[in-house]
PDB file of C-alpha atoms in Angstrom:
ATOM      1  CA  MET Q1214    -145.329 -32.525 -51.952  1.00  0.00           C
ATOM      2  CA  LYS Q1215    -146.483 -36.054 -53.268  1.00  0.00           C
ATOM      3  CA  ILE Q1216    -149.779 -37.477 -52.028  1.00  0.00           C
ATOM      4  CA  ASN Q1217    -149.995 -41.486 -52.821  1.00  0.00           C
ATOM      5  CA  TRP Q1218    -153.000 -43.246 -54.910  1.00  0.00           C
ATOM      6  CA  GLY Q1219    -154.562 -44.323 -51.803  1.00  0.00           C
ATOM      7  CA  THR Q1220    -154.801 -40.385 -50.537  1.00  0.00           C
ATOM      8  CA  LYS Q1221    -156.468 -39.127 -53.316  1.00  0.00           C
ATOM      9  CA  LEU Q1222    -158.855 -41.902 -53.463  1.00  0.00           C
ATOM     10  CA  VAL Q1223    -160.347 -40.968 -49.034  1.00  0.00           C
ATOM     11  CA  PHE Q1224    -160.209 -37.774 -49.068  1.00  0.00           C
ATOM     12  CA  PHE Q1225    -162.592 -37.688 -52.884  1.00  0.00           C
ATOM     13  CA  ALA Q1226    -164.759 -40.379 -51.010  1.00  0.00           C
ATOM     14  CA  LEU Q1227    -164.163 -38.386 -47.894  1.00  0.00           C
ATOM     15  CA  LEU Q1228    -165.772 -34.646 -50.012  1.00  0.00           C
ATOM     16  CA  PHE Q1229    -168.257 -37.214 -51.305  1.00  0.00           C
ATOM     17  CA  MET Q1230    -169.485 -38.425 -48.688  1.00  0.00           C
ATOM     18  CA  THR Q1231    -170.007 -34.326 -46.518  1.00  0.00           C
ATOM     19  CA  PHE Q1232    -171.134 -33.798 -49.885  1.00  0.00           C
ATOM     20  CA  ILE Q1233    -174.402 -36.034 -49.820  1.00  0.00           C
ATOM     21  CA  VAL Q1234    -174.935 -35.703 -46.180  1.00  0.00           C
ATOM     22  CA  THR Q1235    -174.849 -32.080 -46.230  1.00  0.00           C
ATOM     23  CA  MET Q1236    -177.994 -32.395 -49.831  1.00  0.00           C
ATOM     24  CA  VAL Q1237    -179.854 -34.939 -47.838  1.00  0.00           C
ATOM     25  CA  VAL Q1238    -180.160 -32.229 -44.948  1.00  0.00           C
ATOM     26  CA  ILE Q1239    -180.518 -29.185 -46.792  1.00  0.00           C
ATOM     27  CA  ILE Q1240    -183.712 -31.590 -48.910  1.00  0.00           C
ATOM     28  CA  SER Q1241    -184.965 -32.582 -45.755  1.00  0.00           C
ATOM     29  CA  ARG Q1242    -185.721 -29.199 -44.152  1.00  0.00           C
ATOM     30  CA  GLN Q1243    -187.693 -27.879 -47.151  1.00  0.00           C
ATOM     31  CA  ASP Q1244    -191.372 -27.747 -46.912  1.00  0.00           C
ATOM     32  CA  VAL Q1245    -193.473 -29.434 -49.680  1.00  0.00           C
ATOM     33  CA  PRO Q1246    -196.548 -28.634 -48.862  1.00  0.00           C
ATOM     34  CA  LEU Q1247    -199.810 -30.691 -49.989  1.00  0.00           C
ATOM     35  CA  VAL Q1248    -201.991 -28.792 -53.265  1.00  0.00           C
ATOM     36  CA  GLU Q1249    -205.066 -29.433 -50.701  1.00  0.00           C
ATOM     37  CA  GLU Q1250    -205.886 -30.400 -47.044  1.00  0.00           C
ATOM     38  CA  GLY Q1251    -207.944 -33.585 -47.199  1.00  0.00           C
ATOM     39  CA  TYR Q1252    -206.948 -34.740 -50.671  1.00  0.00           C
ATOM     40  CA  TYR Q1253    -207.439 -38.999 -49.282  1.00  0.00           C
ATOM     41  CA  GLU Q1254    -211.202 -38.317 -48.019  1.00  0.00           C
ATOM     42  CA  LYS Q1255    -211.508 -36.074 -51.417  1.00  0.00           C
ATOM     43  CA  GLY Q1256    -210.429 -38.586 -53.103  1.00  0.00           C
ATOM     44  CA  ILE Q1257    -213.148 -41.223 -52.390  1.00  0.00           C
ATOM     45  CA  ARG Q1258    -215.705 -38.689 -53.516  1.00  0.00           C
ATOM     46  CA  TYR Q1259    -214.403 -37.660 -56.468  1.00  0.00           C
ATOM     47  CA  GLN Q1260    -216.810 -39.405 -57.766  1.00  0.00           C
ATOM     48  CA  ASP Q1261    -219.565 -36.602 -56.857  1.00  0.00           C
ATOM     49  CA  VAL Q1262    -217.618 -33.868 -58.663  1.00  0.00           C
ATOM     50  CA  ILE Q1263    -217.635 -35.942 -61.386  1.00  0.00           C
ATOM     51  CA  ASN Q1264    -221.220 -35.864 -61.653  1.00  0.00           C
ATOM     52  CA  THR Q1265    -221.694 -32.338 -60.301  1.00  0.00           C
ATOM     53  CA  SER Q1266    -219.545 -31.247 -63.429  1.00  0.00           C
ATOM     54  CA  ASN Q1267    -220.971 -33.274 -65.648  1.00  0.00           C
ATOM     55  CA  ASN Q1268    -224.651 -31.254 -64.534  1.00  0.00           C
ATOM     56  CA  GLN Q1269    -224.516 -28.664 -67.640  1.00  0.00           C
ATOM     57  CA  ASP Q1270    -226.333 -24.333 -66.716  1.00  0.00           C
ATOM     58  CA  THR Q1271    -226.731 -22.485 -69.451  1.00  0.00           C
ATOM     59  CA  LEU Q1272    -228.565 -19.754 -67.428  1.00  0.00           C
ATOM     60  CA  THR Q1273    -225.422 -19.116 -65.382  1.00  0.00           C
ATOM     61  CA  GLN Q1274    -221.605 -18.329 -66.606  1.00  0.00           C
ATOM     62  CA  LEU Q1275    -218.545 -18.055 -65.302  1.00  0.00           C
ATOM     63  CA  GLU Q1276    -216.118 -15.192 -66.654  1.00  0.00           C
ATOM     64  CA  LEU Q1277    -212.624 -14.594 -66.219  1.00  0.00           C
ATOM     65  CA  SER Q1278    -210.920 -10.975 -66.717  1.00  0.00           C
ATOM     66  CA  SER Q1279    -207.585  -9.891 -65.897  1.00  0.00           C
ATOM     67  CA  ASP Q1280    -209.760  -7.263 -62.890  1.00  0.00           C
ATOM     68  CA  ALA Q1281    -212.501  -9.223 -61.725  1.00  0.00           C
ATOM     69  CA  VAL Q1282    -214.013 -12.772 -61.570  1.00  0.00           C
ATOM     70  CA  ARG Q1283    -217.738 -12.423 -62.515  1.00  0.00           C
ATOM     71  CA  VAL Q1284    -220.676 -14.578 -62.264  1.00  0.00           C
ATOM     72  CA  GLN Q1285    -223.908 -13.690 -64.458  1.00  0.00           C
ATOM     73  CA  ASN Q1286    -226.692 -15.724 -63.822  1.00  0.00           C
ATOM     74  CA  LYS Q1287    -229.592 -15.053 -66.142  1.00  0.00           C
ATOM     75  CA  SER Q1288    -232.252 -17.406 -64.956  1.00  0.00           C
ATOM     76  CA  THR Q1289    -235.900 -15.983 -62.806  1.00  0.00           C
ATOM     77  CA  GLN Q1290    -234.238 -16.988 -59.328  1.00  0.00           C
ATOM     78  CA  ALA Q1291    -231.305 -16.410 -57.235  1.00  0.00           C
ATOM     79  CA  ILE Q1292    -228.857 -18.573 -56.583  1.00  0.00           C
ATOM     80  CA  GLN Q1293    -226.189 -19.154 -53.368  1.00  0.00           C
ATOM     81  CA  GLY Q1294    -222.579 -20.306 -54.041  1.00  0.00           C
ATOM     82  CA  GLN Q1295    -219.275 -20.654 -52.973  1.00  0.00           C
ATOM     83  CA  LEU Q1296    -216.136 -19.779 -55.327  1.00  0.00           C
ATOM     84  CA  LYS Q1297    -212.825 -21.180 -54.712  1.00  0.00           C
ATOM     85  CA  PHE Q1298    -208.951 -19.749 -55.334  1.00  0.00           C
ATOM     86  CA  TYR Q1299    -206.726 -22.568 -55.546  1.00  0.00           C
ATOM     87  CA  ARG Q1300    -202.808 -21.525 -55.251  1.00  0.00           C
ATOM     88  CA  PRO Q1301    -200.830 -24.179 -56.615  1.00  0.00           C
ATOM     89  CA  ASP Q1302    -197.936 -23.463 -55.817  1.00  0.00           C
ATOM     90  CA  ASP Q1303    -198.590 -21.396 -52.757  1.00  0.00           C
ATOM     91  CA  PRO Q1304    -201.830 -23.296 -50.448  1.00  0.00           C
ATOM     92  CA  SER Q1305    -201.219 -20.289 -48.362  1.00  0.00           C
ATOM     93  CA  GLN Q1306    -202.942 -17.941 -50.853  1.00  0.00           C
ATOM     94  CA  ASP Q1307    -205.913 -20.540 -51.495  1.00  0.00           C
ATOM     95  CA  ALA Q1308    -209.336 -18.879 -50.258  1.00  0.00           C
ATOM     96  CA  LYS Q1309    -213.232 -19.096 -50.788  1.00  0.00           C
ATOM     97  CA  PHE Q1310    -216.213 -17.108 -51.407  1.00  0.00           C
ATOM     98  CA  GLU Q1311    -219.855 -17.332 -51.025  1.00  0.00           C
ATOM     99  CA  VAL Q1312    -220.920 -15.855 -53.636  1.00  0.00           C
ATOM    100  CA  ASN Q1313    -225.165 -15.126 -53.171  1.00  0.00           C
ATOM    101  CA  VAL Q1314    -226.528 -13.178 -57.044  1.00  0.00           C
ATOM    102  CA  GLU Q1315    -229.500 -12.238 -57.239  1.00  0.00           C
ATOM    103  CA  ALA Q1316    -232.087 -12.806 -60.933  1.00  0.00           C
ATOM    104  CA  ASN Q1317    -230.752 -11.930 -63.884  1.00  0.00           C
ATOM    105  CA  SER Q1318    -228.409  -9.811 -62.142  1.00  0.00           C
ATOM    106  CA  GLU Q1319    -224.058 -10.374 -62.071  1.00  0.00           C
ATOM    107  CA  PHE Q1320    -221.777 -11.079 -59.670  1.00  0.00           C
ATOM    108  CA  SER Q1321    -218.554  -9.040 -59.585  1.00  0.00           C
ATOM    109  CA  PHE Q1322    -215.268 -10.302 -57.358  1.00  0.00           C
ATOM    110  CA  PRO Q1323    -212.607  -8.026 -57.715  1.00  0.00           C
ATOM    111  CA  THR Q1324    -208.731  -9.942 -58.341  1.00  0.00           C
ATOM    112  CA  GLN Q1325    -206.241  -7.088 -58.176  1.00  0.00           C
ATOM    113  CA  SER Q1326    -205.670  -8.132 -54.865  1.00  0.00           C
ATOM    114  CA  LEU Q1327    -204.870 -11.605 -56.316  1.00  0.00           C
ATOM    115  CA  LYS Q1328    -200.889 -12.760 -56.799  1.00  0.00           C
ATOM    116  CA  LYS Q1329    -199.631 -12.305 -60.093  1.00  0.00           C
ATOM    117  CA  GLY Q1330    -199.440 -15.829 -60.821  1.00  0.00           C
ATOM    118  CA  LYS Q1331    -201.512 -19.693 -61.896  1.00  0.00           C
ATOM    119  CA  TRP Q1332    -205.140 -19.992 -60.490  1.00  0.00           C
ATOM    120  CA  LYS Q1333    -207.499 -22.157 -60.534  1.00  0.00           C
ATOM    121  CA  LEU Q1334    -210.919 -21.522 -59.517  1.00  0.00           C
ATOM    122  CA  GLU Q1335    -214.274 -23.801 -58.972  1.00  0.00           C
ATOM    123  CA  PHE Q1336    -217.606 -22.354 -58.820  1.00  0.00           C
ATOM    124  CA  SER Q1337    -220.224 -23.847 -57.265  1.00  0.00           C
ATOM    125  CA  TRP Q1338    -223.779 -23.579 -56.608  1.00  0.00           C
ATOM    126  CA  THR Q1339    -227.707 -25.334 -56.190  1.00  0.00           C
ATOM    127  CA  ARG Q1340    -230.328 -24.936 -58.347  1.00  0.00           C
ATOM    128  CA  ASP Q1341    -233.525 -26.477 -58.150  1.00  0.00           C
ATOM    129  CA  SER Q1342    -231.603 -29.281 -55.354  1.00  0.00           C
ATOM    130  CA  ILE Q1343    -229.762 -29.309 -58.181  1.00  0.00           C
ATOM    131  CA  ASN Q1344    -225.397 -28.729 -57.816  1.00  0.00           C
ATOM    132  CA  TYR Q1345    -223.212 -27.574 -60.273  1.00  0.00           C
ATOM    133  CA  LEU Q1346    -219.289 -26.793 -60.679  1.00  0.00           C
ATOM    134  CA  VAL Q1347    -217.340 -25.512 -63.451  1.00  0.00           C
ATOM    135  CA  ASN Q1348    -213.051 -25.885 -62.947  1.00  0.00           C
ATOM    136  CA  LYS Q1349    -210.634 -22.988 -64.663  1.00  0.00           C
ATOM    137  CA  ASP Q1350    -207.350 -22.179 -65.008  1.00  0.00           C
ATOM    138  CA  TRP Q1351    -206.329 -18.589 -64.694  1.00  0.00           C
ATOM    139  CA  GLU Q1352    -203.353 -16.302 -65.099  1.00  0.00           C
ATOM    140  CA  GLN Q1353    -203.114 -13.803 -63.109  1.00  0.00           C
ATOM    141  CA  LYS Q1354    -201.005 -10.751 -65.082  1.00  0.00           C
TER     142      LYS Q1354
END
């Protein structure tokens, strides 16, 4: 059986349109999560984050290891802060923890329960009415 070129052209055009429609349906069903809820409001207040990050505190250190995140407080005052874990590829894994570190002591947060992969850590605290912020990238292995 011989098919002329016009029939072949219509057949391939229909095949191509079917492919395009299938791809549109598949792509429209994909869930594309935002990195963070309320990103617009946080973008407006980002200068505050920059100012807080520029504050230097040599008495408090954040150390990352494969089994724990440690906060060392070498000052004579207790600090209260917040430790945030952001998972860029899966926002459902994000977590926030309140951290209280006594004077001249260390707080250790175990990380074995966290999913392996890349994380962004943010530790914020206040001492003497000054806000401090440390951001670090970390990979759980």
